XYZ file of C-alpha atoms in Angstrom:
458
model
C -4.521 -11.555 -96.298
C -5.104 -12.505 -92.698
C -2.955 -12.793 -89.676
C -3.796 -15.647 -87.301
C -2.242 -13.964 -84.426
C -4.754 -10.974 -84.556
C -7.106 -10.999 -81.651
C -10.934 -11.198 -82.285
C -14.121 -10.167 -80.737
C -15.684 -13.011 -78.616
C -19.103 -12.463 -80.206
C -21.167 -9.942 -82.415
C -22.539 -8.307 -79.346
C -18.939 -7.614 -78.020
C -18.079 -6.104 -81.333
C -21.061 -3.737 -81.343
C -20.453 -2.654 -77.795
C -16.635 -2.124 -78.310
C -17.113 -0.153 -81.572
C -19.995 1.840 -80.161
C -17.956 2.517 -77.051
C -15.022 3.675 -79.190
C -17.123 6.344 -80.819
C -19.745 7.585 -78.078
C -17.612 9.618 -75.801
C -16.805 13.235 -74.756
C -17.473 14.406 -78.310
C -21.146 13.471 -77.983
C -21.814 14.407 -74.365
C -19.466 17.362 -73.835
C -18.617 18.879 -77.283
C -21.985 18.330 -78.999
C -24.129 20.485 -76.647
C -21.828 23.531 -76.676
C -21.580 23.415 -80.574
C -25.252 23.172 -80.808
C -25.647 26.097 -78.259
C -23.383 28.291 -80.365
C -24.345 27.220 -83.796
C -28.046 27.671 -84.052
C -29.481 24.782 -81.967
C -32.006 22.861 -84.155
C -30.605 23.739 -87.432
C -27.090 22.554 -86.383
C -28.621 19.253 -84.892
C -30.515 18.554 -88.277
C -27.316 18.873 -90.375
C -25.515 16.808 -87.872
C -27.961 13.954 -88.088
C -27.665 13.991 -91.903
C -23.712 13.972 -91.823
C -23.748 11.018 -89.496
C -26.008 8.980 -91.750
C -24.727 9.830 -95.149
C -21.147 10.641 -94.517
C -19.815 9.138 -91.466
C -21.658 5.772 -91.803
C -20.058 4.831 -95.242
C -16.671 5.944 -94.024
C -16.933 3.815 -91.007
C -18.108 0.862 -93.231
C -14.892 1.522 -95.365
C -12.625 1.442 -92.414
C -13.985 -1.703 -91.222
C -13.630 -3.129 -94.582
C -9.833 -2.370 -94.839
C -9.268 -3.611 -91.254
C -11.054 -6.965 -91.825
C -9.519 -7.585 -95.005
C -6.062 -7.223 -93.809
C -6.187 -8.148 -90.120
C -3.027 -6.160 -89.586
C -2.216 -3.081 -87.636
C -3.502 0.202 -89.132
C -0.231 1.275 -90.549
C -0.149 -1.824 -92.813
C -3.860 -2.674 -93.449
C -4.688 -0.183 -96.196
C -1.511 -1.137 -98.191
C -2.559 -4.828 -97.878
C -5.898 -4.176 -99.246
C -4.307 -2.084 -102.136
C -1.723 -4.753 -102.966
C -4.590 -7.272 -103.375
C -5.958 -5.339 -106.222
C -2.520 -4.584 -107.650
C -2.130 -1.158 -106.297
C 0.704 0.303 -104.374
C 1.179 -0.266 -100.611
C 1.806 3.433 -100.243
C -1.857 3.461 -99.345
C -0.437 2.644 -95.895
C -0.320 6.461 -95.644
C -4.110 6.320 -94.664
C -3.158 4.151 -91.366
C -0.032 6.207 -90.762
C -1.746 9.496 -90.659
C -4.722 7.864 -88.682
C -2.340 6.543 -86.028
C -0.543 9.843 -85.748
C -3.923 11.696 -85.649
C -5.032 9.496 -82.855
C -1.916 9.709 -80.870
C -2.072 13.486 -80.924
C -5.715 13.643 -80.068
C -5.058 11.151 -77.341
C -2.445 13.558 -75.831
C -4.979 16.134 -75.017
C -8.097 13.974 -74.796
C -6.485 12.340 -71.670
C -5.819 15.777 -70.380
C -9.608 16.881 -70.606
C -10.464 13.542 -69.215
C -8.284 14.239 -66.161
C -10.201 17.494 -65.737
C -13.440 15.314 -65.818
C -12.009 13.095 -62.957
C -11.010 16.256 -60.976
C -14.438 17.802 -61.175
C -16.148 14.614 -60.178
C -14.023 14.554 -57.067
C -14.737 18.298 -56.433
C -18.426 17.650 -56.763
C -18.279 14.594 -54.555
C -16.471 16.544 -51.755
C -18.939 19.483 -52.179
C -16.257 22.016 -53.021
C -18.618 23.914 -55.334
C -21.533 23.845 -53.009
C -23.132 27.358 -52.566
C -20.518 29.149 -54.727
C -21.665 32.016 -56.973
C -20.736 32.428 -60.574
C -17.602 34.376 -59.970
C -16.326 31.938 -57.360
C -16.982 28.988 -59.812
C -14.997 30.703 -62.435
C -12.264 31.480 -60.090
C -12.109 27.936 -59.012
C -11.812 26.808 -62.714
C -9.047 29.187 -63.632
C -7.119 28.355 -60.346
C -7.421 24.736 -61.504
C -6.093 25.374 -65.012
C -3.199 27.541 -63.704
C -1.715 24.574 -61.757
C 0.311 22.319 -64.156
C 1.183 19.878 -61.421
C -2.453 19.269 -60.599
C -3.558 18.787 -64.155
C -0.637 16.378 -64.743
C -1.677 14.448 -61.739
C -5.273 14.041 -62.886
C -4.189 13.151 -66.434
C -1.824 10.536 -65.166
C -4.504 9.001 -63.028
C -6.783 8.469 -66.036
C -3.886 7.285 -68.180
C -2.988 4.534 -65.747
C -6.489 3.157 -65.713
C -6.598 3.194 -69.469
C -3.145 1.617 -69.813
C -4.129 -1.150 -67.371
C -7.426 -1.976 -69.265
C -5.790 -1.915 -72.609
C -2.946 -4.148 -71.270
C -5.380 -6.862 -70.401
C -6.150 -7.274 -74.237
C -9.262 -7.270 -76.207
C -11.186 -10.025 -74.597
C -10.298 -9.527 -70.843
C -9.728 -5.692 -71.024
C -11.632 -3.817 -73.792
C -14.687 -6.076 -73.990
C -15.248 -6.095 -70.184
C -14.840 -2.328 -70.005
C -17.283 -1.959 -72.784
C -19.870 -4.246 -71.365
C -19.758 -2.209 -68.098
C -19.622 1.212 -69.656
C -22.439 0.765 -72.209
C -25.256 0.204 -69.738
C -23.696 2.479 -67.032
C -23.560 5.394 -69.502
C -27.091 4.880 -70.699
C -28.474 4.594 -67.139
C -26.603 7.736 -65.907
C -27.790 9.697 -69.062
C -31.292 8.586 -68.569
C -31.256 9.419 -64.822
C -29.875 12.906 -65.358
C -32.267 13.316 -68.345
C -35.130 12.724 -66.080
C -34.029 15.128 -63.527
C -33.440 17.916 -66.048
C -36.942 17.311 -67.581
C -38.623 17.350 -64.139
C -36.874 20.394 -62.772
C -35.839 22.305 -65.953
C -37.306 24.571 -68.496
C -38.309 21.939 -71.029
C -40.344 24.230 -73.431
C -37.510 26.691 -73.931
C -35.015 23.906 -74.347
C -36.986 22.165 -76.916
C -37.589 25.151 -78.981
C -33.979 26.091 -78.982
C -32.654 22.633 -79.622
C -35.217 21.112 -81.863
C -37.132 23.820 -83.764
C -35.191 24.756 -87.033
C -33.776 28.180 -86.828
C -33.237 28.508 -90.646
C -31.904 31.970 -90.219
C -28.955 30.442 -88.539
C -28.151 28.211 -91.502
C -24.823 29.028 -93.054
C -21.832 27.408 -94.720
C -20.016 27.669 -91.432
C -22.879 25.867 -89.516
C -23.056 23.159 -92.181
C -19.385 22.553 -92.102
C -19.189 22.502 -88.243
C -21.928 19.838 -88.210
C -20.059 17.648 -90.627
C -16.754 18.245 -88.634
C -18.486 17.175 -85.428
C -19.797 14.079 -87.087
C -16.132 13.168 -88.071
C -15.010 14.166 -84.618
C -17.777 12.167 -83.009
C -17.389 8.906 -85.020
C -13.604 9.059 -85.059
C -13.243 8.325 -88.856
C -9.784 9.122 -90.257
C -8.327 8.188 -86.833
C -7.332 4.573 -87.492
C -9.377 3.325 -84.584
C -11.937 1.520 -86.657
C -9.273 -0.011 -88.842
C -7.984 -1.703 -85.635
C -11.430 -2.757 -84.442
C -12.396 -3.920 -87.924
C -9.401 -6.263 -87.931
C -10.947 -8.095 -85.006
C -14.300 -8.627 -86.771
C -15.518 -12.036 -88.045
C -15.332 -12.550 -91.704
C -19.071 -13.392 -91.761
C -20.141 -10.315 -89.962
C -21.952 -7.450 -91.633
C -19.851 -4.368 -91.627
C -22.808 -1.842 -92.422
C -24.741 -2.785 -89.379
C -22.119 -1.962 -86.877
C -21.402 1.332 -88.693
C -25.178 2.137 -88.486
C -25.195 1.315 -84.736
C -22.305 3.640 -84.200
C -24.029 6.485 -85.937
C -27.324 5.690 -84.328
C -25.839 5.545 -80.810
C -23.870 8.824 -81.425
C -27.157 10.449 -82.279
C -28.962 9.086 -79.285
C -26.116 10.017 -76.943
C -25.870 13.468 -78.438
C -29.697 13.970 -78.187
C -29.844 12.728 -74.775
C -26.972 15.034 -73.678
C -28.880 17.932 -75.370
C -32.001 16.897 -73.221
C -29.781 17.050 -70.097
C -28.007 20.224 -70.681
C -30.500 22.739 -72.092
C -33.485 22.416 -69.911
C -31.080 23.176 -66.890
C -29.362 25.958 -68.839
C -32.674 27.701 -69.357
C -34.006 26.935 -66.042
C -31.052 28.651 -64.351
C -30.880 31.607 -66.985
C -27.371 30.503 -68.337
C -26.094 31.211 -71.670
C -26.777 28.226 -73.959
C -23.885 29.656 -76.146
C -21.359 29.070 -73.177
C -18.954 27.287 -75.665
C -16.408 24.984 -74.087
C -16.790 26.450 -70.784
C -20.236 24.954 -70.639
C -19.014 21.791 -68.752
C -16.478 23.323 -66.365
C -17.940 26.825 -65.813
C -21.693 27.016 -66.664
C -22.974 23.696 -65.463
C -20.826 23.737 -62.244
C -22.483 27.069 -61.433
C -25.927 25.447 -61.716
C -24.779 22.440 -59.688
C -23.558 24.930 -56.913
C -27.086 26.469 -56.369
C -29.599 23.879 -57.486
C -31.322 21.379 -54.949
C -29.349 18.202 -54.745
C -26.754 19.957 -56.859
C -23.710 18.126 -55.274
C -25.340 14.653 -56.070
C -26.318 15.753 -59.563
C -23.076 17.276 -60.313
C -21.124 14.212 -59.118
C -23.320 11.847 -61.224
C -22.866 14.109 -64.179
C -19.000 13.987 -64.036
C -18.983 10.354 -63.459
C -20.974 9.999 -66.607
C -18.440 11.998 -68.335
C -15.643 9.648 -66.969
C -17.392 6.652 -68.414
C -17.713 8.608 -71.693
C -14.005 9.340 -71.901
C -12.937 5.768 -71.049
C -13.660 3.360 -74.025
C -12.891 5.941 -76.829
C -9.365 6.268 -75.200
C -9.140 2.591 -75.190
C -9.847 2.734 -78.930
C -7.281 5.428 -79.352
C -4.639 3.089 -77.869
C -5.397 0.314 -80.246
C -3.525 1.787 -83.255
C -0.562 2.542 -81.037
C -0.599 -0.817 -79.336
C -0.923 -2.529 -82.611
C 2.103 -0.669 -84.103
C 4.417 -1.692 -81.259
C 3.028 -5.365 -81.210
C 4.035 -5.583 -84.827
C 7.517 -4.715 -83.574
C 7.505 -7.702 -81.047
C 6.341 -5.830 -78.069
C 4.022 -7.781 -75.576
C 0.661 -6.147 -75.187
C 1.065 -5.110 -71.429
C 4.441 -3.508 -72.438
C 3.044 -1.805 -75.565
C 0.127 -0.373 -73.583
C 2.381 1.078 -70.896
C 4.779 2.583 -73.475
C 1.893 4.072 -75.335
C 0.589 5.659 -72.154
C 4.089 7.210 -71.408
C 4.351 8.624 -75.050
C 0.790 10.157 -74.806
C 1.563 11.653 -71.518
C 4.859 12.995 -72.809
C 3.173 14.422 -76.011
C 0.462 15.978 -73.920
C 2.761 18.025 -71.814
C 2.822 20.839 -74.435
C -1.078 20.885 -74.334
C -1.062 20.909 -70.541
C 1.316 23.811 -70.373
C -0.649 25.771 -72.948
C -3.272 26.525 -70.253
C -0.800 27.959 -67.878
C 2.848 28.280 -68.260
C 2.933 28.489 -72.088
C -0.486 30.176 -72.382
C 1.039 33.157 -74.245
C 3.384 31.207 -76.391
C 2.376 30.816 -80.041
C 5.067 28.474 -81.499
C 4.067 28.962 -85.203
C 3.282 32.674 -85.186
C 5.087 33.192 -88.455
C 2.796 30.672 -90.233
C -0.506 32.451 -91.077
C -2.462 29.190 -90.681
C -1.262 28.922 -87.078
C -0.912 32.517 -86.118
C -2.400 33.232 -82.656
C -2.652 29.536 -81.765
C -1.233 28.030 -78.574
C 0.664 24.711 -78.847
C -2.502 22.888 -77.762
C -4.565 24.715 -80.529
C -1.825 23.818 -83.067
C -1.788 20.071 -82.066
C -5.634 19.998 -82.139
C -5.731 21.605 -85.628
C -3.258 19.451 -87.257
C -4.797 16.315 -85.945
C -8.642 17.164 -86.306
C -8.463 19.581 -89.335
C -5.515 17.984 -91.365
C -4.473 14.454 -90.716
C -8.010 12.892 -89.961
C -9.772 14.525 -92.793
C -7.069 13.798 -95.386
C -6.944 10.198 -94.323
C -10.690 9.912 -94.650
C -10.586 11.372 -98.056
C -7.905 8.869 -99.095
C -10.067 6.080 -97.548
C -12.949 7.282 -99.973
C -10.617 7.134 -102.891
C -9.170 3.696 -102.168
C -12.476 1.970 -101.338
C -14.796 4.028 -103.639
C -12.650 4.433 -106.670
C -9.744 2.078 -106.815
C -11.542 -0.875 -105.429
C -13.443 -2.620 -108.159
C -17.174 -3.149 -107.834
C -16.876 -7.040 -107.544
C -14.204 -6.807 -104.848
C -16.239 -3.945 -102.949
C -19.402 -6.076 -102.942
C -17.602 -9.114 -102.054
C -16.182 -7.296 -98.809
C -19.763 -6.342 -97.971
C -21.281 -9.736 -98.558
C -24.283 -10.447 -96.636
C -25.472 -6.997 -96.880
C -28.526 -6.091 -99.320
C -27.426 -5.007 -102.897
C -29.174 -1.761 -102.685
C -27.241 -0.935 -99.376
C -24.018 -1.898 -101.017
C -24.627 0.207 -104.054
C -25.752 3.198 -101.859
C -22.581 2.855 -99.737
C -20.362 2.944 -102.887
C -22.064 6.004 -104.185
C -21.706 7.905 -100.857
C -18.058 6.963 -100.748
C -17.355 8.095 -104.318
C -19.199 11.300 -104.378
C -20.913 12.591 -101.212
C -18.318 11.781 -98.513
C -15.328 13.267 -100.586
C -17.137 16.457 -101.383
C -17.940 16.905 -97.788
C -14.584 16.143 -96.552
C -13.082 18.568 -99.387
C -15.407 21.335 -97.936
C -14.174 20.823 -94.403
C -10.622 21.029 -95.565
C -11.272 24.079 -97.591
C -12.911 25.860 -94.680
C -9.977 24.919 -92.407
C -7.469 26.520 -94.735
C -9.463 29.623 -95.754
C -7.750 32.801 -94.498
C -9.391 33.964 -91.343
C -11.337 30.790 -90.810
C -8.681 28.457 -89.353
C-alpha cells in the first residue's frame, strides 16, 4: 500500500541526517552523562552500547519497515502492514500508542528545552559569572519557581519548532537537519577539546570507561536498556513517520545502524565533555538530573572563560533539542494532515496542544509541586503530575508499543515478506535482525516493563 501524497526525503543523505537528528538529542547529551554518573560509569556504558546495537537497532529497522510499507501516518501504518498479510487492522494500536507517547513526551521535552534556552541567555549575559555553588543553586530554584518565566521560554522554543515543521519535510526538517548535524558535532568537538585540555582526563577516563563490575546489577542493566529506548525514540512513532518518507530502494538497516552509531558517538563525546570538568572542579559525578543546571553552571561560574564555555554548551543543547522535537511533531502533524489540515495549520495546532498539555508538567515544579494526583494508586504514589506523565509515556506506552512492534514484524510477518521488506540487505543481516526482533528485543522490553511495575521500583 502506498500514498502518493506522502512527502519524501530528497536524497539518501537527507534521510540519514534527518533520522539521526531525530534520535540524537538531549537524551544523549544531557540524560546520558548523569545516568552514567549515578549508575557505575563504565559498566553502565558497556551495557548501553550492547543495548543500542542488539535491541534498539532491530527495533528501528522494524519501525522503518512499517512506515515505508504503508506510507501513511503512524496511526494507520501498522494496520496497513498487518492487513497486507491478512491480519487485523487493530495493530494500529502500535501507532496510536506511539503518537500519544510522543505527544506526552513533547509536552515536557519542550519545557526542558526552554530551560536550556534560558540558561544559554543567562550564560551569554554573564549572570552566573563569579557565583558560588549556593548562589548558583539559588538561581536555579528561583528560575523553577516562576511559572510565567518557564512558560515564556517554552513558548519561544515551541514557536521555532512549529515554524520549521510548518515549512514541510524538504524546506523545513531537511534544512534544519543539514544545519544542526555539523553544528552539533563542531560544538561537541570544541567543548571536548577544552575539557580534555583543562580537565582531569585520567580520573574521568577511569570513571567512565573502566568497567566497575561491582556496580553491575539488574537495575543498572535495565536502566541502560531504558536509556537506549529513550535515546533512539523507539516506540514513539517518530520513525514510523520518517520511514514513510524513505525510498522503496533504500536500505532500512543502514539508517538504523547510523542512528545507533551516532547516538553512541554523541553520548561518548558528551561523557568526554562532562566528566573531565566534573573531576577537575571536584564536583559530584553522580549529580543526577541537576548536573546540567546546577553542577555544570557552578563550574562555568568559576572556570576561566566560563562565560563563553557555558554559552557554547547551552547553545549545543539547544541544537540537540531542536530536531528531535521536529520528529516528535511528525506523528501529530501526520494525524491532523490525514484529516485534511494543511501542514502549517497542523504544525501550529500541534504546538498549541503540546503547550497546553505541558502546563501540568510546568506547574509541577512550582505551584503544584506538592500535588500528587494519583496518590491512591500504588504505582503513582508520591509522583507529581510531571512524573506521572513521564512514567506513562516512557515506561508504559513506548515499551508496550515497541513490544507489539516486535510481535508484528518478528512473529506475525512471514519470513518471505520480512526479507522482501529488507531487500538489498545481506541475508545474514536479515536473519540476524529477525532473530533479534523475535527473541532478544521482546525479552529486554519485558524486563523493562517488569521493573517499572515492581513494587517500590516504579
